[in-house]
């Protein structure tokens, strides 16, 4: 024997090999069985009341708010934020926080460049802040999280965890001014209070705000009854039929955040569209325009339209968060993260009267796999889909970027040692400048995520340059204000910071992440 | 098939054996670098992803080169196990590549750990004993 040690027996070698192989195979099998496939960030609350049958409740359409005054200078609206009891589940009165007594809040219709003023009066038990998501809004009306409107008799501090010298606090009411010098798009307004955005949206503080313009009008897209705003939001209900939410402090006045199992995000087991559970809507055999908003706190959906003959109807995307695309993009299904919007055309023309089309969620399991249903009840007119859409999309070139920034969105610890969500290792602090951009500069941001993080920039729209180091996906077309990063994914976005100077934000729009630190200041100078 | 080692063989390792060892060594280095790049990336360094892709390409090419060397070892040294082990690593690395591109982290993480363990095991095996050239047919059976 040349080997000094005794030769390892063949049987032993095989045994060692088999052990390594078994460990690897066992690990893979465990992962395959245990891990969520597809990945999902958040934990689901289970409702404790019997849930209605799917597709039995008619789809409500939020009322359009009438202006209290319209002059040459613009339109003025007034809204009251107040509590109501509403019937969401048949037979139960559920306490909601609402804009003007309805959930979703009343829809506001604006024209591009026509100044819109909205007076919000706070009759809720806690301070509020209104942010118009996607709005190109001066900083004073952008709803910075500490710019609180305090309710009558409020004598506490702001209720939030940080001091902020620059906060503009008002009593009872505030007038928000929106120049709306921006492309036609479906925006949405919602509460944005420091530390308590997620439970406030969950309780009902969200509504749709349309901006219209001549570019859109010229296309002759389906309108009126054929244009459907659809706010999709998941919720869960307790044994009394009240909204369940795992707040650390259910009064939403003290300690912020949610209990430990829900730190990654709160998911409900009931899918609401415009506030109704799994609703049904009657349509004709014509072309419809679906204006879809994911108003959920944390749930992602991948939407597809399945006819009862098993076919998937094409979803023709004509617009994104910030308005129309240059040309339609056909999808079999579209993924939608919290706060994202899609402008889709769907043609029921090939279906017979009596057909049913299920808007399904490929990421859901059990009842969350359903969203709503369309029932074809009469013949309608055929309308062609335009081949080209908008020609006013901004084009920015990478080489024109003044700054390239890397930003990491990850789990971590807050200053108090609690679990939180961090941007570049830091939890939100109103007093700390994070990104300072010069007005007019083009910048490229390279975003990296650990789990799902839908990243939203205030003030500006952006284009997606790449995703995961490769080309953007088909649904990344157009002008975005929220980009959904999947686990381990990265994206490069490009934008030009124009409009207004002042203090803005960028943040994760998983509302629980946002409340637990994943927000940062964007100062435009 | 029993190939009892080495008494009749000349001492030292054949050229094919050295090529195999070189490939396994390079693969070991690349394999251990991959989680480093992944960690750099997930810590927020965007360029870490590009390195992770370069590393994945490198592991793939080295794996194929190692299979080639293992074929030569099978012919010259009359040992088949390096071929089968190298082939298994190539199969695993291909699945790993696809899982990574697809964002299937449930598969990508445990498979990555298993692959690095496999690469380390093969590295140890090819260096543990000489891989001498057999001049005559070795006593099979
Ligand atoms: Cu997040």
XYZ file of C-alpha atoms and ligand atoms in Angstrom:
667
model
C 0.000 0.000 0.000
C 1.397 3.371 -0.998
C -1.313 5.172 0.890
C -0.319 5.635 4.473
C -3.873 5.458 5.666
C -5.924 2.353 5.143
C -7.971 2.573 1.955
C -11.500 3.743 2.456
C -13.759 0.874 1.646
C -16.014 1.161 -1.345
C -19.003 0.469 0.838
C -18.110 3.352 3.144
C -17.606 5.723 0.215
C -21.000 4.763 -1.160
C -22.499 5.287 2.257
C -21.049 8.786 2.560
C -22.211 9.628 -0.940
C -25.682 8.332 -0.205
C -25.857 10.385 2.994
C -24.921 13.611 1.184
C -27.399 12.791 -1.557
C -30.147 12.062 0.952
C -29.494 15.344 2.790
C -29.700 17.283 -0.490
C -32.817 15.474 -1.688
C -34.472 15.830 1.713
C -33.723 19.556 1.795
C -35.139 20.062 -1.700
C -38.250 18.064 -0.880
C -38.778 20.020 2.337
C -38.338 23.311 0.494
C -40.690 22.245 -2.288
C -43.338 21.259 0.241
C -42.903 24.121 2.673
C -42.002 27.180 0.605
C -44.798 29.148 -1.008
C -44.819 28.482 -4.712
C -45.349 31.041 -6.174
C -43.719 33.174 -3.502
C -46.029 35.326 -1.375
C -44.995 38.005 1.109
C -47.403 38.282 4.034
C -49.606 36.142 6.250
C -53.320 35.556 5.773
C -55.980 36.406 8.323
C -58.932 34.005 8.367
C -62.454 35.376 8.546
C -64.613 34.042 11.364
C -68.002 34.530 9.740
C -69.584 32.560 6.895
C -68.559 34.160 3.621
C -70.994 34.821 0.786
C -71.075 32.708 -2.322
C -68.872 34.085 -5.056
C -70.487 36.085 -7.865
C -73.749 36.734 -6.042
C -73.311 40.393 -5.020
C -73.594 43.020 -7.783
C -70.512 45.147 -8.493
C -70.896 48.618 -6.989
C -69.438 51.576 -8.877
C -68.219 54.341 -6.547
C -70.243 57.553 -6.969
C -68.609 60.406 -8.863
C -68.157 63.386 -6.585
C -69.798 66.612 -7.723
C -67.755 69.785 -7.262
C -69.132 72.322 -4.804
C -67.855 75.054 -7.103
C -66.539 75.192 -10.654
C -64.967 78.369 -11.914
C -62.574 79.358 -14.653
C -59.754 78.639 -12.186
C -60.756 75.064 -11.491
C -62.985 72.770 -9.476
C -63.461 72.648 -5.753
C -64.555 69.563 -3.852
C -65.333 68.924 -0.208
C -65.052 65.587 1.535
C -65.735 64.482 5.087
C -63.696 61.678 6.552
C -66.053 59.806 8.836
C -67.025 56.480 10.300
C -70.005 54.582 8.910
C -71.505 51.129 9.266
C -71.809 49.507 5.868
C -73.013 46.145 4.643
C -70.026 44.509 2.977
C -70.896 40.925 3.852
C -74.640 40.299 3.461
C -76.298 40.504 6.868
C -73.451 42.240 8.700
C -72.935 45.920 9.473
C -69.213 46.591 9.316
C -67.676 49.707 10.824
C -65.562 51.538 8.222
C -63.455 54.675 8.027
C -64.522 56.404 4.848
C -64.189 59.397 2.629
C -67.712 60.840 2.563
C -69.421 57.728 3.890
C -68.582 55.347 1.038
C -65.937 52.693 0.449
C -64.166 53.092 -1.875
C -64.349 56.858 -1.521
C -66.176 58.887 -4.158
C -64.449 59.067 -7.520
C -63.066 62.461 -8.527
C -62.946 63.333 -12.225
C -60.404 65.969 -13.293
C -59.093 67.361 -16.566
C -55.383 67.691 -17.190
C -54.077 71.083 -16.089
C -57.365 72.119 -14.509
C -56.721 72.950 -10.879
C -58.543 70.710 -8.435
C -58.989 71.678 -4.804
C -60.194 69.121 -2.282
C -61.123 70.172 1.235
C -60.864 67.205 3.595
C -62.552 67.479 6.973
C -61.439 64.958 9.572
C -64.259 63.561 11.727
C -62.400 60.330 12.485
C -61.002 59.541 15.946
C -57.371 59.828 14.788
C -55.247 62.271 12.758
C -55.242 61.756 8.998
C -53.179 62.748 5.971
C -54.327 62.477 2.358
C -51.897 61.557 -0.413
C -52.892 61.519 -4.071
C -50.964 58.509 -5.370
C -49.516 59.228 -8.798
C -50.265 62.926 -8.558
C -47.764 65.510 -9.734
C -48.466 67.610 -6.684
C -46.693 70.490 -4.904
C -45.080 69.232 -1.705
C -47.457 71.176 0.569
C -50.396 69.131 -0.766
C -48.591 65.829 -1.271
C -49.619 64.478 2.106
C -46.264 64.096 3.832
C -46.887 61.582 6.670
C -46.423 64.123 9.463
C -48.562 66.838 7.831
C -51.444 65.743 10.014
C -55.012 66.953 10.132
C -56.007 66.548 13.764
C -59.572 65.637 14.712
C -61.659 67.757 17.042
C -60.521 67.456 20.640
C -57.242 65.731 19.779
C -54.809 66.664 22.505
C -52.113 64.046 22.066
C -48.987 64.473 20.046
C -49.139 63.363 16.445
C -49.354 59.797 17.628
C -46.303 58.879 15.613
C -42.912 57.773 16.744
C -40.746 60.597 15.394
C -40.471 64.298 15.913
C -40.538 66.382 12.759
C -39.838 70.122 12.838
C -41.062 70.603 9.297
C -44.479 69.046 9.840
C -47.419 71.226 8.859
C -50.167 70.233 11.286
C -53.734 71.474 10.832
C -56.804 71.282 12.990
C -59.994 69.647 11.689
C -59.532 70.243 7.996
C -57.081 70.930 5.199
C -57.385 72.087 1.634
C -55.276 70.052 -0.748
C -54.477 71.687 -4.096
C -53.765 69.600 -7.189
C -52.573 71.362 -10.365
C -52.775 67.978 -12.197
C -50.423 69.093 -14.924
C -49.889 65.499 -15.979
C -50.971 62.831 -18.465
C -54.417 61.276 -18.246
C -54.281 58.439 -15.729
C -56.127 56.707 -12.947
C -54.709 58.008 -9.678
C -55.943 57.103 -6.228
C -56.107 58.953 -2.959
C -55.553 57.302 0.378
C -54.456 57.933 3.936
C -50.696 58.305 4.446
C -50.357 58.984 8.168
C -46.997 58.220 9.714
C -46.906 54.693 11.204
C -50.614 53.988 10.618
C -51.174 54.039 6.864
C -51.840 50.304 6.569
C -54.698 50.016 9.109
C -56.262 53.274 7.854
C -56.404 52.007 4.258
C -57.628 48.641 5.560
C -60.514 50.394 7.325
C -61.550 52.051 4.094
C -59.609 55.264 3.433
C -59.025 54.945 -0.317
C -60.672 56.308 -3.437
C -60.098 56.793 -7.157
C -59.175 60.045 -8.888
C -59.209 60.143 -12.693
C -57.277 62.627 -14.783
C -58.564 62.987 -18.362
C -56.938 64.682 -21.343
C -57.293 65.298 -25.074
C -54.862 62.519 -26.044
C -57.138 59.995 -24.376
C -60.342 61.561 -25.709
C -59.079 61.358 -29.301
C -58.884 57.561 -29.123
C -62.605 56.968 -28.633
C -62.028 54.347 -25.966
C -65.002 52.658 -24.257
C -66.614 55.147 -21.870
C -69.605 55.537 -19.605
C -70.995 52.125 -18.615
C -68.218 50.515 -20.626
C -65.427 51.963 -18.515
C -65.254 50.217 -15.152
C -63.070 51.395 -12.261
C -62.185 48.267 -10.271
C -60.449 48.657 -6.922
C -59.379 45.194 -5.809
C -58.656 44.839 -2.095
C -58.528 41.868 0.255
C -59.955 42.006 3.769
C -60.799 39.652 6.631
C -63.703 39.779 9.092
C -63.945 38.827 12.750
C -66.755 36.890 14.407
C -68.889 40.059 14.616
C -68.455 40.832 10.941
C -66.048 43.671 11.737
C -62.813 44.169 9.825
C -60.072 42.093 11.421
C -56.577 43.570 11.516
C -53.648 42.524 13.740
C -52.653 45.979 15.009
C -50.372 46.090 18.042
C -52.567 48.979 19.224
C -56.088 48.701 17.744
C -56.899 52.321 18.689
C -54.150 53.375 16.250
C -52.958 56.045 18.650
C -49.959 54.491 20.391
C -47.587 51.729 19.355
C -47.520 51.243 15.598
C -47.156 48.047 13.603
C -48.746 44.621 13.501
C -48.300 41.522 15.624
C -45.402 39.247 14.842
C -46.957 36.693 12.483
C -48.057 39.484 10.127
C -44.840 41.516 9.924
C -44.362 40.615 6.260
C -47.799 41.975 5.380
C -51.484 41.431 6.147
C -53.495 39.386 3.682
C -57.253 38.869 3.868
C -59.221 35.854 2.745
C -62.035 37.898 1.166
C -61.453 39.587 -2.180
C -63.421 42.809 -2.508
C -63.921 44.713 -5.747
C -65.172 48.247 -5.141
C -66.000 47.127 -1.626
C -68.120 44.096 -2.590
C -67.025 40.487 -2.020
C -66.409 38.555 -5.264
C -69.017 40.623 -7.144
C -70.694 39.970 -10.467
C -71.246 42.517 -13.230
C -73.529 42.271 -16.243
C -72.005 43.199 -19.606
C -72.895 43.011 -23.289
C -70.847 41.467 -26.089
C -68.938 44.700 -26.673
C -65.543 46.071 -25.745
C -64.968 47.170 -22.133
C -62.279 49.288 -20.523
C -61.228 48.023 -17.089
C -59.387 50.549 -14.891
C -57.873 48.227 -12.323
C -56.237 49.303 -9.063
C -54.747 46.914 -6.553
C -55.789 48.698 -3.357
C -54.683 45.794 -1.154
C -52.184 46.314 1.635
C -49.918 43.403 0.738
C -51.628 40.970 -1.622
C -50.351 40.542 -5.166
C -52.636 39.167 -7.857
C -52.063 37.757 -11.294
C -55.283 38.437 -13.127
C -56.701 36.429 -15.994
C -60.152 36.365 -17.576
C -61.453 32.824 -17.989
C -64.617 32.188 -19.988
C -66.866 29.316 -18.944
C -65.845 27.412 -22.075
C -62.324 27.296 -20.635
C -60.798 29.945 -22.898
C -58.704 32.770 -21.507
C -59.803 36.080 -23.003
C -56.886 38.306 -24.007
C -56.285 41.251 -21.693
C -55.213 44.107 -23.923
C -53.164 46.534 -21.861
C -53.485 50.105 -23.068
C -52.231 51.910 -19.998
C -50.104 51.656 -16.907
C -49.845 53.506 -13.571
C -49.233 56.858 -15.246
C -51.472 56.638 -18.275
C -51.616 55.327 -21.809
C -48.947 53.201 -23.500
C -47.605 53.955 -26.956
C -49.260 50.811 -28.326
C -51.456 48.067 -26.860
C -49.801 45.007 -25.303
C -51.737 41.739 -25.269
C -51.478 39.543 -22.188
C -52.925 36.228 -21.146
C -52.558 37.366 -17.535
C -51.221 40.440 -15.754
C -49.460 40.578 -12.367
C -50.553 43.467 -10.159
C -48.837 44.514 -6.940
C -50.280 46.799 -4.262
C -50.848 50.350 -5.633
C -50.241 49.377 -9.270
C -52.860 50.155 -11.911
C -53.709 48.639 -15.262
C -55.792 50.093 -18.040
C -57.130 47.033 -19.888
C -59.474 46.427 -22.795
C -61.457 43.195 -22.764
C -63.641 42.113 -25.674
C -66.650 39.940 -24.879
C -67.551 39.909 -28.599
C -66.712 36.261 -29.260
C -68.927 35.018 -26.464
C -72.598 34.075 -26.679
C -75.183 35.845 -24.573
C -75.366 33.869 -21.330
C -71.621 33.288 -21.116
C -69.787 33.884 -17.852
C -66.246 35.185 -17.555
C -64.375 34.789 -14.295
C -61.711 37.326 -13.404
C -59.346 34.940 -11.644
C -56.188 35.335 -9.581
C -53.504 32.855 -10.548
C -51.582 33.611 -7.349
C -54.550 32.815 -5.130
C -55.507 29.544 -3.502
C -59.000 28.515 -2.555
C -61.311 31.490 -2.513
C -58.598 34.063 -3.175
C -58.226 32.479 -6.620
C -61.474 34.266 -7.567
C -61.855 38.023 -7.988
C -65.141 38.724 -9.758
C -67.325 37.613 -12.635
C -68.717 39.192 -15.797
C -72.038 37.855 -17.058
C -72.789 38.476 -20.738
C -76.491 39.352 -20.823
C -77.084 41.057 -24.173
C -75.605 41.742 -27.572
C -73.463 44.840 -27.923
C -71.590 46.720 -30.583
C -68.188 45.699 -31.814
C -65.561 48.350 -31.290
C -62.087 48.098 -32.779
C -59.035 48.350 -30.522
C -56.783 51.248 -31.584
C -53.418 50.105 -32.912
C -51.534 53.099 -31.612
C -52.273 54.992 -28.442
C -50.356 57.880 -26.899
C -47.406 59.696 -28.466
C -46.620 61.807 -25.400
C -44.637 59.278 -23.347
C -41.388 60.727 -22.035
C -38.222 59.035 -23.311
C -35.142 59.314 -21.139
C -31.752 57.986 -22.092
C -29.484 56.256 -19.635
C -26.566 58.347 -20.849
C -28.358 61.516 -19.770
C -28.499 60.439 -16.120
C -26.842 62.883 -13.732
C -26.809 60.320 -10.927
C -27.068 56.548 -10.613
C -28.223 55.354 -7.199
C -28.315 51.866 -5.676
C -31.063 51.297 -3.127
C -31.646 48.099 -1.164
C -35.033 47.133 0.288
C -34.583 44.542 3.012
C -35.739 43.178 6.334
C -33.890 44.413 9.402
C -34.161 45.916 12.842
C -35.691 49.252 13.716
C -33.990 51.635 16.120
C -35.986 50.139 19.009
C -34.790 46.638 18.146
C -38.131 45.508 16.748
C -38.332 43.818 13.391
C -38.742 46.305 10.607
C -38.250 46.957 6.929
C -35.338 49.093 5.836
C -34.080 51.064 2.865
C -30.293 50.866 2.618
C -30.204 49.597 6.176
C -32.167 52.489 7.683
C -35.750 52.844 8.930
C -37.711 55.959 7.984
C -36.821 59.162 9.790
C -38.557 62.382 8.700
C -35.547 64.400 9.842
C -32.953 62.584 7.741
C -32.414 63.553 4.107
C -32.040 60.289 2.183
C -32.028 61.189 -1.490
C -31.532 64.768 -2.611
C -32.186 65.309 -6.302
C -31.870 68.476 -8.341
C -34.999 69.713 -10.042
C -34.730 68.837 -13.714
C -32.119 66.114 -13.311
C -32.469 62.702 -14.900
C -31.526 59.878 -12.543
C -31.228 56.099 -12.784
C -32.161 54.147 -9.663
C -31.116 50.532 -9.268
C -33.406 48.824 -6.776
C -32.721 45.474 -5.115
C -35.246 43.559 -2.988
C -35.055 40.628 -0.580
C -38.764 39.701 -0.633
C -41.680 41.265 -2.582
C -41.461 45.050 -2.408
C -43.608 47.258 -4.680
C -41.553 50.477 -4.746
C -43.363 53.777 -5.250
C -41.956 57.231 -5.940
C -43.970 60.317 -5.165
C -44.111 63.273 -7.607
C -42.742 61.541 -10.719
C -43.439 58.738 -13.144
C -40.579 56.572 -14.340
C -39.705 54.079 -17.050
C -38.411 50.602 -16.249
C -35.038 50.054 -17.948
C -34.310 46.498 -16.856
C -35.522 43.797 -14.534
C -33.241 41.167 -13.003
C -30.402 42.380 -15.204
C -32.439 41.569 -18.333
C -35.027 43.289 -20.493
C -38.163 44.595 -18.744
C -41.230 42.349 -18.877
C -44.101 43.059 -21.299
C -46.272 44.531 -18.528
C -43.472 46.951 -17.547
C -44.310 49.105 -20.579
C -45.318 52.737 -20.295
C -44.917 55.232 -17.505
C -44.965 53.746 -14.008
C -45.043 55.126 -10.474
C -44.786 51.770 -8.695
C -42.475 48.929 -9.660
C -43.102 45.485 -8.178
C -39.883 43.753 -7.191
C -40.203 40.027 -6.609
C -38.030 38.114 -4.106
C -34.364 38.524 -4.909
C -35.214 40.686 -7.887
C -33.801 44.001 -8.998
C -34.904 46.650 -11.436
C -33.402 49.748 -12.983
C -35.698 52.729 -13.371
C -35.115 56.111 -14.985
C -36.931 59.372 -14.366
C -36.615 63.097 -14.515
C -37.332 64.979 -11.313
C -39.394 67.856 -12.564
C -42.464 69.633 -11.362
C -41.867 71.026 -7.912
C -39.196 71.433 -5.284
C -39.746 70.222 -1.766
C -39.869 67.238 0.498
C -41.324 64.081 -1.033
C -41.072 60.368 -0.368
C -40.308 57.046 -1.898
C -41.363 53.881 -0.175
C -42.518 50.325 -0.354
C -46.253 50.120 -1.009
C -46.693 46.963 0.965
C -48.546 49.106 3.501
C -47.293 47.105 6.481
C -43.680 47.484 5.313
C -44.302 51.202 4.834
C -45.531 51.563 8.422
C -42.613 49.537 9.726
C -39.843 51.703 8.345
C -39.611 51.117 4.586
C -39.912 54.730 3.521
C -37.338 57.416 2.759
C -37.170 61.122 2.019
C -36.810 62.410 -1.502
C -35.859 66.059 -1.377
C -36.110 67.950 -4.660
C -33.917 71.074 -4.614
C -17.725 -3.737 -11.647
C -14.914 -3.869 -9.216
C -11.660 -2.151 -9.960
C -9.285 -2.895 -7.197
C -6.766 -0.141 -7.030
C -3.408 0.301 -7.792
C -0.809 -2.302 -6.955
C -0.090 -3.039 -10.594
C -0.265 0.555 -11.667
C 2.679 2.872 -12.061
C 2.779 5.519 -9.336
C 1.574 9.083 -9.956
C -1.413 10.565 -11.641
C -2.074 10.501 -15.371
C -2.327 13.712 -17.406
C -6.088 13.215 -17.723
C -6.233 12.917 -13.962
C -4.417 16.225 -13.554
C -6.811 17.908 -15.963
C -9.708 16.513 -13.956
C -8.186 17.807 -10.743
C -7.639 21.239 -12.285
C -11.247 21.401 -13.462
C -12.556 20.266 -10.068
C -10.373 22.841 -8.307
C -11.545 25.683 -10.528
C -15.128 24.552 -10.067
C -14.630 24.547 -6.300
C -13.434 28.153 -6.372
C -16.277 29.268 -8.637
C -18.829 27.305 -6.620
C -17.825 28.906 -3.343
C -17.811 32.362 -4.958
C -21.456 32.080 -6.046
C -23.072 32.564 -2.609
C -20.654 35.450 -2.041
C -21.929 37.233 -5.143
C -25.518 36.441 -4.156
C -24.923 37.935 -0.713
C -23.354 41.054 -2.194
C -26.360 41.418 -4.507
C -29.004 40.871 -1.857
C -27.189 43.354 0.360
C -28.130 45.903 -2.232
C -25.138 46.027 -4.563
C -26.739 45.891 -7.965
C -23.486 44.749 -9.627
C -23.493 41.622 -7.467
C -26.154 40.198 -9.764
C -23.938 40.544 -12.837
C -21.129 38.787 -10.955
C -23.546 36.059 -9.892
C -24.468 35.506 -13.550
C -20.792 35.437 -14.585
C -20.158 32.933 -11.801
C -23.067 30.796 -12.968
C -21.706 30.787 -16.524
C -18.273 29.875 -15.203
C -19.585 26.985 -13.100
C -21.464 25.719 -16.167
C -18.439 25.847 -18.475
C -16.145 24.340 -15.862
C -18.663 21.585 -15.259
C -18.687 20.686 -18.941
C -14.884 20.802 -19.058
C -14.801 18.524 -16.037
C -17.095 16.024 -17.749
C -14.685 16.030 -20.707
C -11.724 15.390 -18.417
C -13.688 12.684 -16.630
C -14.287 10.905 -19.950
C -10.543 10.900 -20.486
C -10.041 9.554 -16.958
C -12.564 6.812 -17.660
C -10.606 5.806 -20.776
C -7.069 6.241 -19.446
C -7.415 5.488 -15.763
C -10.358 3.146 -16.081
C -12.409 4.867 -13.456
C -15.997 5.691 -14.245
C -17.143 7.409 -11.066
C -15.605 10.818 -11.856
C -17.649 10.867 -15.042
C -20.935 10.093 -13.338
C -20.238 12.491 -10.487
C -19.288 15.286 -12.905
C -22.354 14.624 -15.005
C -24.557 14.864 -11.912
C -22.961 18.232 -11.064
C -23.646 19.535 -14.586
C -27.273 18.432 -14.338
C -27.619 20.098 -10.948
C -25.940 23.292 -12.132
C -28.276 23.505 -15.134
C -31.334 23.162 -12.907
C -29.810 25.753 -10.590
C -29.284 28.167 -13.470
C -32.913 27.843 -14.592
C -34.250 28.126 -11.046
C -32.256 31.329 -10.602
C -33.444 32.852 -13.868
C -37.004 31.949 -12.930
C -36.756 33.456 -9.434
C -37.715 30.082 -7.879
C -35.830 30.723 -4.661
C -37.413 27.722 -2.883
C -35.372 25.575 -5.301
C -32.444 27.902 -5.897
C -31.264 28.159 -2.283
C -31.283 24.470 -1.194
C -30.063 23.289 -4.592
C -27.229 25.795 -4.419
C -26.160 24.470 -1.033
C -26.374 20.882 -2.312
C -24.342 21.769 -5.407
C -21.548 23.352 -3.402
C -21.518 20.275 -1.149
C -21.335 18.062 -4.243
C -18.555 20.137 -5.788
C -16.603 19.918 -2.535
C -17.136 16.149 -2.316
C -15.950 15.586 -5.897
C -12.968 17.864 -5.285
C -12.008 15.801 -2.234
C -12.492 12.522 -4.104
C -10.334 13.418 -7.111
C -7.505 14.649 -4.891
C -7.733 11.860 -2.288
C -6.053 9.140 -4.355
C -3.728 9.085 -7.317
C -5.374 8.687 -10.686
C -2.653 6.715 -12.471
C -2.763 5.726 -16.084
C -3.430 2.022 -16.636
C -1.186 0.651 -19.370
C -2.901 -2.708 -19.646
C -6.494 -3.582 -19.078
C -7.009 -3.496 -15.385
C -8.463 -6.547 -13.761
C -12.136 -6.001 -14.053
C -14.607 -8.079 -12.112
Cu -41.901 46.066 1.089
